[in-house]
mmCIF file of C-alpha atoms in Angstrom:
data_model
loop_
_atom_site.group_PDB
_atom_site.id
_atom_site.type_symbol
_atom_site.label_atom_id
_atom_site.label_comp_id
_atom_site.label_asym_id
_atom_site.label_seq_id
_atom_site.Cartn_x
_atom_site.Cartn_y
_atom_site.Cartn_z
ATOM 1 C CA UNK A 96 100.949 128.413 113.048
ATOM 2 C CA UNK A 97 97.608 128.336 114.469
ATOM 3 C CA UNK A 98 95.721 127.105 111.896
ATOM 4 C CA UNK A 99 97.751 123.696 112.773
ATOM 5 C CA UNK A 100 94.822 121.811 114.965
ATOM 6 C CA UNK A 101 92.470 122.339 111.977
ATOM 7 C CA UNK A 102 95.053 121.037 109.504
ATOM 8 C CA UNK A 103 95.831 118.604 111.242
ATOM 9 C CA UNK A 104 92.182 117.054 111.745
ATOM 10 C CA UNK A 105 91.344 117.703 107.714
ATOM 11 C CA UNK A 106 94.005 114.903 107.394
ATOM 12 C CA UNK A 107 92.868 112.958 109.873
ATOM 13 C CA UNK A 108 95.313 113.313 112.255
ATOM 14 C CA UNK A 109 94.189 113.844 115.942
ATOM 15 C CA UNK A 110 95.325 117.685 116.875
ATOM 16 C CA UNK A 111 95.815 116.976 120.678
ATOM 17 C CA UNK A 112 99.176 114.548 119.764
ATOM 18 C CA UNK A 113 100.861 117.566 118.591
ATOM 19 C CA UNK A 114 103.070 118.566 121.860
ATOM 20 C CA UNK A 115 105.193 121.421 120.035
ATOM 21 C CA UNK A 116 104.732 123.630 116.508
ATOM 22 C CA UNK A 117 108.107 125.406 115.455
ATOM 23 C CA UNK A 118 109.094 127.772 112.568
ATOM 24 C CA UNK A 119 110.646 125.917 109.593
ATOM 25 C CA UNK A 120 112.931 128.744 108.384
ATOM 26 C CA UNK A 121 114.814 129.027 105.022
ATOM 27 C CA UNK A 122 118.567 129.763 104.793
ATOM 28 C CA UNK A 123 117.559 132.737 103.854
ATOM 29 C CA UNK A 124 115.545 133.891 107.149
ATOM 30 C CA UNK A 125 112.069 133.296 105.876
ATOM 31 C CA UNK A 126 109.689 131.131 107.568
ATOM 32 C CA UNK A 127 108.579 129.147 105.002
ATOM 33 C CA UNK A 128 105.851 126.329 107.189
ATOM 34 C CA UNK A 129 106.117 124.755 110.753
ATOM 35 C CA UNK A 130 107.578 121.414 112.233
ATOM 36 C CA UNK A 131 104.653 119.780 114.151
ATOM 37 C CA UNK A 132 105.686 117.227 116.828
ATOM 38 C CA UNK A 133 104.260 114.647 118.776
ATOM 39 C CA UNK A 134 105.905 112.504 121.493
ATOM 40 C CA UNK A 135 106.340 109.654 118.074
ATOM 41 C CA UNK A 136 106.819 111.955 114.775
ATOM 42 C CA UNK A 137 107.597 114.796 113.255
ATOM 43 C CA UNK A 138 105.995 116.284 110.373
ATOM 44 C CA UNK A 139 106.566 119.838 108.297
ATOM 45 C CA UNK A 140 103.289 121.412 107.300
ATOM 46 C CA UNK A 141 103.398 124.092 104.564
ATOM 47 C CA UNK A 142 100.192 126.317 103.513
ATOM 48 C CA UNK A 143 100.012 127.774 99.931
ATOM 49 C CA UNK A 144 97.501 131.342 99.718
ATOM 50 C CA UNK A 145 97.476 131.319 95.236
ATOM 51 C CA UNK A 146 95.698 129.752 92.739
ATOM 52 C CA UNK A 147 99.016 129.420 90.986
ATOM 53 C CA UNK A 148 100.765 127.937 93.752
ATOM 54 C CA UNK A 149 97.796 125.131 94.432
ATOM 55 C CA UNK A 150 98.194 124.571 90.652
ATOM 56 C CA UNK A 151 102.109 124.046 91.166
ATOM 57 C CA UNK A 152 101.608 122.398 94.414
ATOM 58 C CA UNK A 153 99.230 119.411 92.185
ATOM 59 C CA UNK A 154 102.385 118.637 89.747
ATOM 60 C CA UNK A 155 104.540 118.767 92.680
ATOM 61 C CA UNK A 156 102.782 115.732 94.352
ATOM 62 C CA UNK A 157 102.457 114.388 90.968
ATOM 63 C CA UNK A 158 106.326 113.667 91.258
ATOM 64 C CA UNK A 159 107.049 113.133 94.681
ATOM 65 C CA UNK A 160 104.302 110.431 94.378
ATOM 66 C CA UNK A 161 106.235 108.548 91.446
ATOM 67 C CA UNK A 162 108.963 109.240 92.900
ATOM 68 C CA UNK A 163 108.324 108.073 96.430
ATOM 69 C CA UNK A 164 106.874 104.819 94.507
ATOM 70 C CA UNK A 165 110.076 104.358 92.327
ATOM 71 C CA UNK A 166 112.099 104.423 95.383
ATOM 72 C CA UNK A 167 113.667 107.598 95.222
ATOM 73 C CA UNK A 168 114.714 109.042 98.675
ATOM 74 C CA UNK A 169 111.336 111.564 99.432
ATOM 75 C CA UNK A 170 109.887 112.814 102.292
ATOM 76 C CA UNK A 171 106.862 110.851 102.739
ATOM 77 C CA UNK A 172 103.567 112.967 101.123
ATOM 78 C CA UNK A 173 100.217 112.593 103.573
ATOM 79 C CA UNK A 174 96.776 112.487 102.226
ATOM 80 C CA UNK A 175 93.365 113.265 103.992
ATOM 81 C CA UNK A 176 91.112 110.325 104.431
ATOM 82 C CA UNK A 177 89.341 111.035 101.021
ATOM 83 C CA UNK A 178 92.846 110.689 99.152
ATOM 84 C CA UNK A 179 93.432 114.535 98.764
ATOM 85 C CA UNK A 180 97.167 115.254 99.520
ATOM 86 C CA UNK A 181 96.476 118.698 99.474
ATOM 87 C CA UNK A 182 93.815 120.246 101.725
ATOM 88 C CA UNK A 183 91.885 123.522 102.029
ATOM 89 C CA UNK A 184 91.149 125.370 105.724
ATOM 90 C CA UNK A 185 89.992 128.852 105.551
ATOM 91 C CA UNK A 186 91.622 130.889 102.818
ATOM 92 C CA UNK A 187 94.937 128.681 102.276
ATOM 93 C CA UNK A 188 95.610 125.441 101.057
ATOM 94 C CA UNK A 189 97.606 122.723 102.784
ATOM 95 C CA UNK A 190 100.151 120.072 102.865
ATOM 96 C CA UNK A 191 101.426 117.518 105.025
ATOM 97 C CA UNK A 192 105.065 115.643 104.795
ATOM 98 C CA UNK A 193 106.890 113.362 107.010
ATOM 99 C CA UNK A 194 109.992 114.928 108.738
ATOM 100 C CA UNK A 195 113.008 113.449 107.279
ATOM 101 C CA UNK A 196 115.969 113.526 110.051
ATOM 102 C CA UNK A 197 119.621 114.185 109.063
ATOM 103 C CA UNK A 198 122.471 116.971 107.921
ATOM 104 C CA UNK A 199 121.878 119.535 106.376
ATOM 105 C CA UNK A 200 124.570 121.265 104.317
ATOM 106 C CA UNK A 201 125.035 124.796 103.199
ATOM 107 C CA UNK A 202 127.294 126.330 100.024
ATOM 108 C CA UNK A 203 130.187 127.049 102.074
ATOM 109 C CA UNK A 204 130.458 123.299 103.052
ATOM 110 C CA UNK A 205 130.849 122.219 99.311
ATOM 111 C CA UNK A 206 134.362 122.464 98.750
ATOM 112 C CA UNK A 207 135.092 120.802 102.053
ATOM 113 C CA UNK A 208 132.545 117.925 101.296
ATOM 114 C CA UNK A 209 132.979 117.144 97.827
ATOM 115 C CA UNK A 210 136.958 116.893 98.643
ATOM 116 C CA UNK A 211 136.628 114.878 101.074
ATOM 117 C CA UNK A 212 134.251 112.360 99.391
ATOM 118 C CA UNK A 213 135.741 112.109 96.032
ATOM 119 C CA UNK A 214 132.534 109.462 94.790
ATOM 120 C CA UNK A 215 129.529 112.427 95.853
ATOM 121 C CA UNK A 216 130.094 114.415 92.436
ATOM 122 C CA UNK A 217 129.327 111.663 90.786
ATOM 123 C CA UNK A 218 126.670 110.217 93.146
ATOM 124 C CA UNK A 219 124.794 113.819 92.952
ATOM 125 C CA UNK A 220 124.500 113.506 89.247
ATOM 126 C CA UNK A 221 122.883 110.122 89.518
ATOM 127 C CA UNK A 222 121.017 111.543 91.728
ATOM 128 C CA UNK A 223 119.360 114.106 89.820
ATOM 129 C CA UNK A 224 119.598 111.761 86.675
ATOM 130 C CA UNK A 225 116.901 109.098 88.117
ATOM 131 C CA UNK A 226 114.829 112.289 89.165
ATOM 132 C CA UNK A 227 114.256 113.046 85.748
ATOM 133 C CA UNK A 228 114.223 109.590 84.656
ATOM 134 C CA UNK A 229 111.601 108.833 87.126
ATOM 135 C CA UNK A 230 109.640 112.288 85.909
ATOM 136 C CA UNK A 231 109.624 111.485 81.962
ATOM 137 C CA UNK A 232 107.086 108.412 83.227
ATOM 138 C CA UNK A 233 104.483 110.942 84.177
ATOM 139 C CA UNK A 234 101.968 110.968 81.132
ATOM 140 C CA UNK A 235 101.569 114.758 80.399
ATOM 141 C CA UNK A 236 98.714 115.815 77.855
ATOM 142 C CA UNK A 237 98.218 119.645 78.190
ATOM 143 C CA UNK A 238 99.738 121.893 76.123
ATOM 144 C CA UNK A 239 103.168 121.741 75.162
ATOM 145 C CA UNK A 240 105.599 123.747 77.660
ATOM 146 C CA UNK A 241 108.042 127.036 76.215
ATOM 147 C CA UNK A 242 111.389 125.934 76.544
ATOM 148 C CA UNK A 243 112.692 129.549 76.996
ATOM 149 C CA UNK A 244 110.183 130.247 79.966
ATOM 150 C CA UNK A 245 112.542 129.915 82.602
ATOM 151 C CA UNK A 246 115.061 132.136 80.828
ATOM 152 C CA UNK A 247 112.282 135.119 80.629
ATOM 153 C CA UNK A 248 112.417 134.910 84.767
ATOM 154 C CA UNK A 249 115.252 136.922 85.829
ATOM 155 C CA UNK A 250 113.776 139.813 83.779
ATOM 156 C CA UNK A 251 110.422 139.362 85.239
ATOM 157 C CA UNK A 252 111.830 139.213 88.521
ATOM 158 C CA UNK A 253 114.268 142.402 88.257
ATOM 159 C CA UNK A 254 111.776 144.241 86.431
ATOM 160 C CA UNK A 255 109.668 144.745 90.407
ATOM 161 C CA UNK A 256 113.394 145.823 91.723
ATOM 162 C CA UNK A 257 113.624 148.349 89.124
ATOM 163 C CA UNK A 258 109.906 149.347 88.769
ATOM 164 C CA UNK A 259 107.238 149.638 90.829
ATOM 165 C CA UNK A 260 103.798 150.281 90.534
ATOM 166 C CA UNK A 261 102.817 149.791 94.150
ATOM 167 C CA UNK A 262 104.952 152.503 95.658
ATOM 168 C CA UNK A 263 106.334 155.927 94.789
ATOM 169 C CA UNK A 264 110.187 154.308 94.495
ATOM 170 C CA UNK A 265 111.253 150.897 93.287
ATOM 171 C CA UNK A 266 113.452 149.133 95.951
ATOM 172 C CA UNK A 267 116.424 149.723 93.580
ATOM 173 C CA UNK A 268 115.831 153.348 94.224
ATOM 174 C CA UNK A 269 115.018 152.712 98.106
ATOM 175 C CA UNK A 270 118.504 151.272 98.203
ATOM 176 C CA UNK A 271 120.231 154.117 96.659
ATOM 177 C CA UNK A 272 118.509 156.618 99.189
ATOM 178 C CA UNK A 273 118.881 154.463 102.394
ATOM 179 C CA UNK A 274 121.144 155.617 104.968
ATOM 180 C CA UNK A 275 123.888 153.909 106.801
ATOM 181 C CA UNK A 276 124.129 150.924 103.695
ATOM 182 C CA UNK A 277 125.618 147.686 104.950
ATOM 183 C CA UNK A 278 128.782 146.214 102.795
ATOM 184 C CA UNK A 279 125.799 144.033 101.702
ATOM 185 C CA UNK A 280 123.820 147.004 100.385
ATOM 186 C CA UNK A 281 126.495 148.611 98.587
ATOM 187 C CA UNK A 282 127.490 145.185 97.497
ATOM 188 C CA UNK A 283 124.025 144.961 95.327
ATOM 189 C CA UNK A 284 124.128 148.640 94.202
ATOM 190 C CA UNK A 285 127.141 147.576 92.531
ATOM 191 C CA UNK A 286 126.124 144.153 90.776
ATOM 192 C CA UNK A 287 122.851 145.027 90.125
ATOM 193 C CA UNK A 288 123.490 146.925 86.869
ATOM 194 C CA UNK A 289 125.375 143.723 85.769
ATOM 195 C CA UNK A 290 122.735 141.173 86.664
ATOM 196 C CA UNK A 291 120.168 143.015 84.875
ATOM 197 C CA UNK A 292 121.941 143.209 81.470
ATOM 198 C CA UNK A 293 122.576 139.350 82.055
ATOM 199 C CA UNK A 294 118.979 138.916 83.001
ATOM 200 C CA UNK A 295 118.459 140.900 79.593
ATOM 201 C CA UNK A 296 120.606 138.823 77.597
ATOM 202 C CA UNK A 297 118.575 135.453 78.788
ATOM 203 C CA UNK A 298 115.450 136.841 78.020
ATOM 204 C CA UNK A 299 116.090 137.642 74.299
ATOM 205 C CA UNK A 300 117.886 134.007 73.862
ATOM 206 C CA UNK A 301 115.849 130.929 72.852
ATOM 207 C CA UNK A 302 116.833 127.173 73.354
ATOM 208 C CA UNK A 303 113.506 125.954 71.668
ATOM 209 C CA UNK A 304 115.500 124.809 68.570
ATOM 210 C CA UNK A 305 117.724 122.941 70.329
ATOM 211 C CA UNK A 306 115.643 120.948 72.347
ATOM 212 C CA UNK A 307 112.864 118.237 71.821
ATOM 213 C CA UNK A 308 110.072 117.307 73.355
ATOM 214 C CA UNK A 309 111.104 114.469 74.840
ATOM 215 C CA UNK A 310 113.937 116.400 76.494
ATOM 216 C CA UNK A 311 111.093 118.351 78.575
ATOM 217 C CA UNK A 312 109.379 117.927 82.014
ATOM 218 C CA UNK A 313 108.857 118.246 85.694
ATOM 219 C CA UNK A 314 112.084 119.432 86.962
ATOM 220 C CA UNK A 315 112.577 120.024 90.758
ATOM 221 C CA UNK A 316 113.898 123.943 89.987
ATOM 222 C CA UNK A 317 115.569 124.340 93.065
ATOM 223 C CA UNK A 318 117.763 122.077 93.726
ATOM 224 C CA UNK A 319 120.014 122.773 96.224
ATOM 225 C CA UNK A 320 122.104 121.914 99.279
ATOM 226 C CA UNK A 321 119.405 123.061 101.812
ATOM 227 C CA UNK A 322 117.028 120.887 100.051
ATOM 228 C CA UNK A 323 119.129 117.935 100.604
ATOM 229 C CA UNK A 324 119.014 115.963 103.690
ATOM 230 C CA UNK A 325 122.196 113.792 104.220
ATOM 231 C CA UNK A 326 123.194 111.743 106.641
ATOM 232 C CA UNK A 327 126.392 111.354 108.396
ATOM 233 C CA UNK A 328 128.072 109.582 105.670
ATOM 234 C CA UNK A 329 126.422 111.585 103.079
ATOM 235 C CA UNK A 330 124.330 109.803 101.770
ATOM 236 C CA UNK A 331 121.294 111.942 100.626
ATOM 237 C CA UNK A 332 118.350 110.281 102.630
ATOM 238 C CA UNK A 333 115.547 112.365 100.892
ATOM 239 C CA UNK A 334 115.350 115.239 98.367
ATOM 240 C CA UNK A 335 113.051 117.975 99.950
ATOM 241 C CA UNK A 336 110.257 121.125 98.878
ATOM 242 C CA UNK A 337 109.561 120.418 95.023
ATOM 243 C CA UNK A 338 107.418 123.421 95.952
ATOM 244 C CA UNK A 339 108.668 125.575 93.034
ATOM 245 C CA UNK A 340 107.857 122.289 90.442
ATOM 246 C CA UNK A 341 108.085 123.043 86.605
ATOM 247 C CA UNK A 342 108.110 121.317 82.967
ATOM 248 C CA UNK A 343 110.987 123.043 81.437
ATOM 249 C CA UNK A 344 114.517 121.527 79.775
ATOM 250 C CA UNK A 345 115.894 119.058 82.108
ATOM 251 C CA UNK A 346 119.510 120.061 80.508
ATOM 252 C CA UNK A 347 118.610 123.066 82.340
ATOM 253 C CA UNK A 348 118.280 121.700 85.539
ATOM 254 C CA UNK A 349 121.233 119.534 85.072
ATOM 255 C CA UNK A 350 123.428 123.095 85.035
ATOM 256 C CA UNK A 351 121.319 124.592 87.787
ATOM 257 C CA UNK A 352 122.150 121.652 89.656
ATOM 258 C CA UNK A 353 125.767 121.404 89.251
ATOM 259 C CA UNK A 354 126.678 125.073 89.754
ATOM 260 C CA UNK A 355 125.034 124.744 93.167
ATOM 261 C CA UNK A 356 126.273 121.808 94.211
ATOM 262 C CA UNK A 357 129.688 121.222 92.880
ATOM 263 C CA UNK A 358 130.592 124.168 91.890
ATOM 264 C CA UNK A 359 132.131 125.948 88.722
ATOM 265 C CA UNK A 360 135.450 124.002 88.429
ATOM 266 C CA UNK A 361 135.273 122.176 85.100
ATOM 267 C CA UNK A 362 136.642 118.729 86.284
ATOM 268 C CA UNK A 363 134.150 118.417 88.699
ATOM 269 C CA UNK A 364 131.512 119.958 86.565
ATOM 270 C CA UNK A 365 131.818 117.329 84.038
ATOM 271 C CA UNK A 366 132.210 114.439 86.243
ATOM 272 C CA UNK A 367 128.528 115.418 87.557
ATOM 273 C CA UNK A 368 127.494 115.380 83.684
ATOM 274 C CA UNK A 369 128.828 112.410 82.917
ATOM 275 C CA UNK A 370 127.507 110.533 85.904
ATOM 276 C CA UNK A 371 123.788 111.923 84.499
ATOM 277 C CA UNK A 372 124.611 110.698 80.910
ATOM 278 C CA UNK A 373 125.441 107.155 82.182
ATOM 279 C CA UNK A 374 122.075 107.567 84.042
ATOM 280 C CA UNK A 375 120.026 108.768 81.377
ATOM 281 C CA UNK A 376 121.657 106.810 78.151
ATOM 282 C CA UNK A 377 122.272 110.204 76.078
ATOM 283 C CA UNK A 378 124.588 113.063 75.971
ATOM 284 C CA UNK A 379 124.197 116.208 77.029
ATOM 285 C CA UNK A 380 124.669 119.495 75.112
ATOM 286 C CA UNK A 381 127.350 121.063 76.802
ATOM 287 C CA UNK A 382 126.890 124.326 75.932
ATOM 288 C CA UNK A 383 122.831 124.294 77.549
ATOM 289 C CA UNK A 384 124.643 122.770 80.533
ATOM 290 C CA UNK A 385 126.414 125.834 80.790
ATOM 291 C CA UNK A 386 123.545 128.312 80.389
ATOM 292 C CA UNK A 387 121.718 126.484 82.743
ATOM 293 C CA UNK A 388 124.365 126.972 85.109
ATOM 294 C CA UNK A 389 124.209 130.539 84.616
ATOM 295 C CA UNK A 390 120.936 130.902 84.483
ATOM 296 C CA UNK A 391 120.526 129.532 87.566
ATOM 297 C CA UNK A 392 123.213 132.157 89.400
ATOM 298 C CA UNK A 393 121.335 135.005 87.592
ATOM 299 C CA UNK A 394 117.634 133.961 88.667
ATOM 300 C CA UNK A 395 119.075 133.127 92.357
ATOM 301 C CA UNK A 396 120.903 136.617 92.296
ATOM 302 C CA UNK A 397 117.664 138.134 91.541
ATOM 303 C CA UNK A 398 115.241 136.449 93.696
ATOM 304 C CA UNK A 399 117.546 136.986 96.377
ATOM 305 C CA UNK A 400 117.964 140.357 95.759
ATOM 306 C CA UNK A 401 114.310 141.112 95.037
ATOM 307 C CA UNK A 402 114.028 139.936 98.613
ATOM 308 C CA UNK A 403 116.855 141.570 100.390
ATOM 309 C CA UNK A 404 115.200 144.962 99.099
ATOM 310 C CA UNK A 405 111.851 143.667 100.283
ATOM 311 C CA UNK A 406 113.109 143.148 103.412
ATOM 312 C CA UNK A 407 112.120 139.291 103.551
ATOM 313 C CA UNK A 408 115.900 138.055 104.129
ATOM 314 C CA UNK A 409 118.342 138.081 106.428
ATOM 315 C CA UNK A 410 120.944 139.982 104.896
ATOM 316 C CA UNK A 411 123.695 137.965 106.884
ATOM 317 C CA UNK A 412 122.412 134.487 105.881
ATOM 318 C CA UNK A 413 122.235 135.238 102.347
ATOM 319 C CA UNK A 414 124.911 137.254 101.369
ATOM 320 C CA UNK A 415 127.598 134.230 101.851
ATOM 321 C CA UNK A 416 125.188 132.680 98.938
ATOM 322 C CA UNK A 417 125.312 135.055 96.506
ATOM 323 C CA UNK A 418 128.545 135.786 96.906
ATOM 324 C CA UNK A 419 129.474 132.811 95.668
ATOM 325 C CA UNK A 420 126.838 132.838 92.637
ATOM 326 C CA UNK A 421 128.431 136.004 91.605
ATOM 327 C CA UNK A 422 131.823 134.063 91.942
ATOM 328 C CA UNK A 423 130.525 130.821 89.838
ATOM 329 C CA UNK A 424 129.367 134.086 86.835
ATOM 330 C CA UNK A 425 132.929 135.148 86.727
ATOM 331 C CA UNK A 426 134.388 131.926 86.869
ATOM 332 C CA UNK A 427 132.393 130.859 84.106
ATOM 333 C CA UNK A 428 133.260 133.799 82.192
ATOM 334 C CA UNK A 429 136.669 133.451 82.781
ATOM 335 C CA UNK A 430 136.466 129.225 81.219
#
């Protein structure tokens, strides 16, 4: 990244310390910001291009800030010498985190890991219980948020695969005219059809009577194992990249949460619940648990494959992960 140095200075850092700058790269292949070191710390710099993401990026510090001041494990947020956590060189904006050392799990580890530690289901619920509980203390005053926004968002993602305006063929039909197709390829030709009618199906569904107010706000909205890092008892030492920060239905998140990282099997499932509820002091509807859950497998399925047909994954890293999205759908159907 060689815009680094004159990051680097705009929060008052002096450029020369840095002796290395690495790719930070997704499970999915993308490079996604740069690890900076010196000879005494590490830091993971991330720049932003959209007004949209600079908006998101504001709410995002909003909670890792109350967070980080709550005592909830974060990766430490730097500011600029005027205060600014967020900073502007050139065209892009900018921001600055301490690198937080440890493990860092993937998918296929869950089984394995939540066997062999039979008190992490119920830690990880905590866990994202005191997330929320520590987001409901941010005042909010603007204008009050759909709770069937994030269901709309598999349709608004599959809607590029299917049609495109930029290019003679959507990257559905690019697919089904590309030669030599991987098992990976074929794989997507064949659940694609399915995903869409679910994505369908979410879109026309509304939650907004069955929700209040007060059961809305910033919600990390991707939660995952990758944006855990453990350590070698695991224990989660900070929750990272709240890049993608919302206000939606925490009950939402809850589902999201649990489907990634404990899986579909109902015992487990509700353990993670009910470790949230004694968190939170109320119950949860078990049903919007549910739909969260598979919402989150259908919006995954599609941003991942929006992305494979884009090009912007590696087709070897991600198919392992939604493979077993697609596995937690049936599963679910099957309950």
């Amino acid at each position: 990244m060689s815009v680094a140095p004159a990051v680097l200075a705009a929060f008052g850092l002096d450029p020369a310390s840095v002796v290395t700058v690495s790719p930070l790269i997704s499970g999915g292949g993308i490079v996604t910001g740069a690890l900076l070191r010196s000879d005494a710390q590490k830091w993971a710099l991330k720049g932003y291009t959209t007004g949209a993401a600079r908006e998101r990026l504001a709410m995002a510090h909003a909670l890792e800030a109350r967070l980080a001041a709550a005592g909830f494990p974060v990766a430490a947020l730097h500011a600029a010498p005027g205060g600014d956590t967020i900073v502007r060189v050139g065209p892009a904006w900018y921001a600055l985190h301490d690198w937080v050392d440890g493990r860092h799990l993937s998918v296929l580890d869950r089984d394995g890991v939540t066997e062999a530690g039979p008190r992490l289901v119920g830690q990880l619920g905590s866990l994202i219980a005191t997330l929320h509980t520590t987001s409901s203390r941010i005042p909010f005053d603007g204008v009050p948020e759909d709770p069937d926004r994030l269901l709309r968002a598999p349709r608004a993602t599959l809607r590029h695969v299917r049609w495109s305006r930029r290019r003679w063929l959507s990257g559905w039909q690019r697919l089904r005219l590309k030669p030599g197709k991987s098992a990976f390829d074929w794989w997507v030709l064949d659940i694609l059809p399915e995903i869409a009618q679910r994505a369908d199906a979410f879109a026309e569904t509304s939650i907004a009577a069955r929700v209040h107010p007060w059961e809305i706000g910033l919600i990390h909205n991707d939660v995952n194992w990758e944006n855990l890092v453990l350590d070698e008892q695991l224990g989660v030492r900070a929750v990272i990249d709240f890049d993608n920060v919302v206000r939606a239905p925490w009950v939402l998140e809850v589902g999201a949460a649990a489907v990634v990282l404990v899986g579909s099997a109902p015992d487990k499932v509700e353990e993670f619940v009910s470790a949230y509820e004694d968190v939170v002091g109320h119950d949860l509807d078990r049903d919007l648990v549910r739909l969260g859950m598979e919402l989150k497998c259908v919006r995954s399925l599609a941003t991942s494959i929006a992305a494979h047909l884009d090009g912007r994954v590696d087709p070897g890293r991600i198919a392992p992960w939604c493979h077993d999205l697609h596995d937690s759908l049936r599963a679910l159907d099957r309950a």
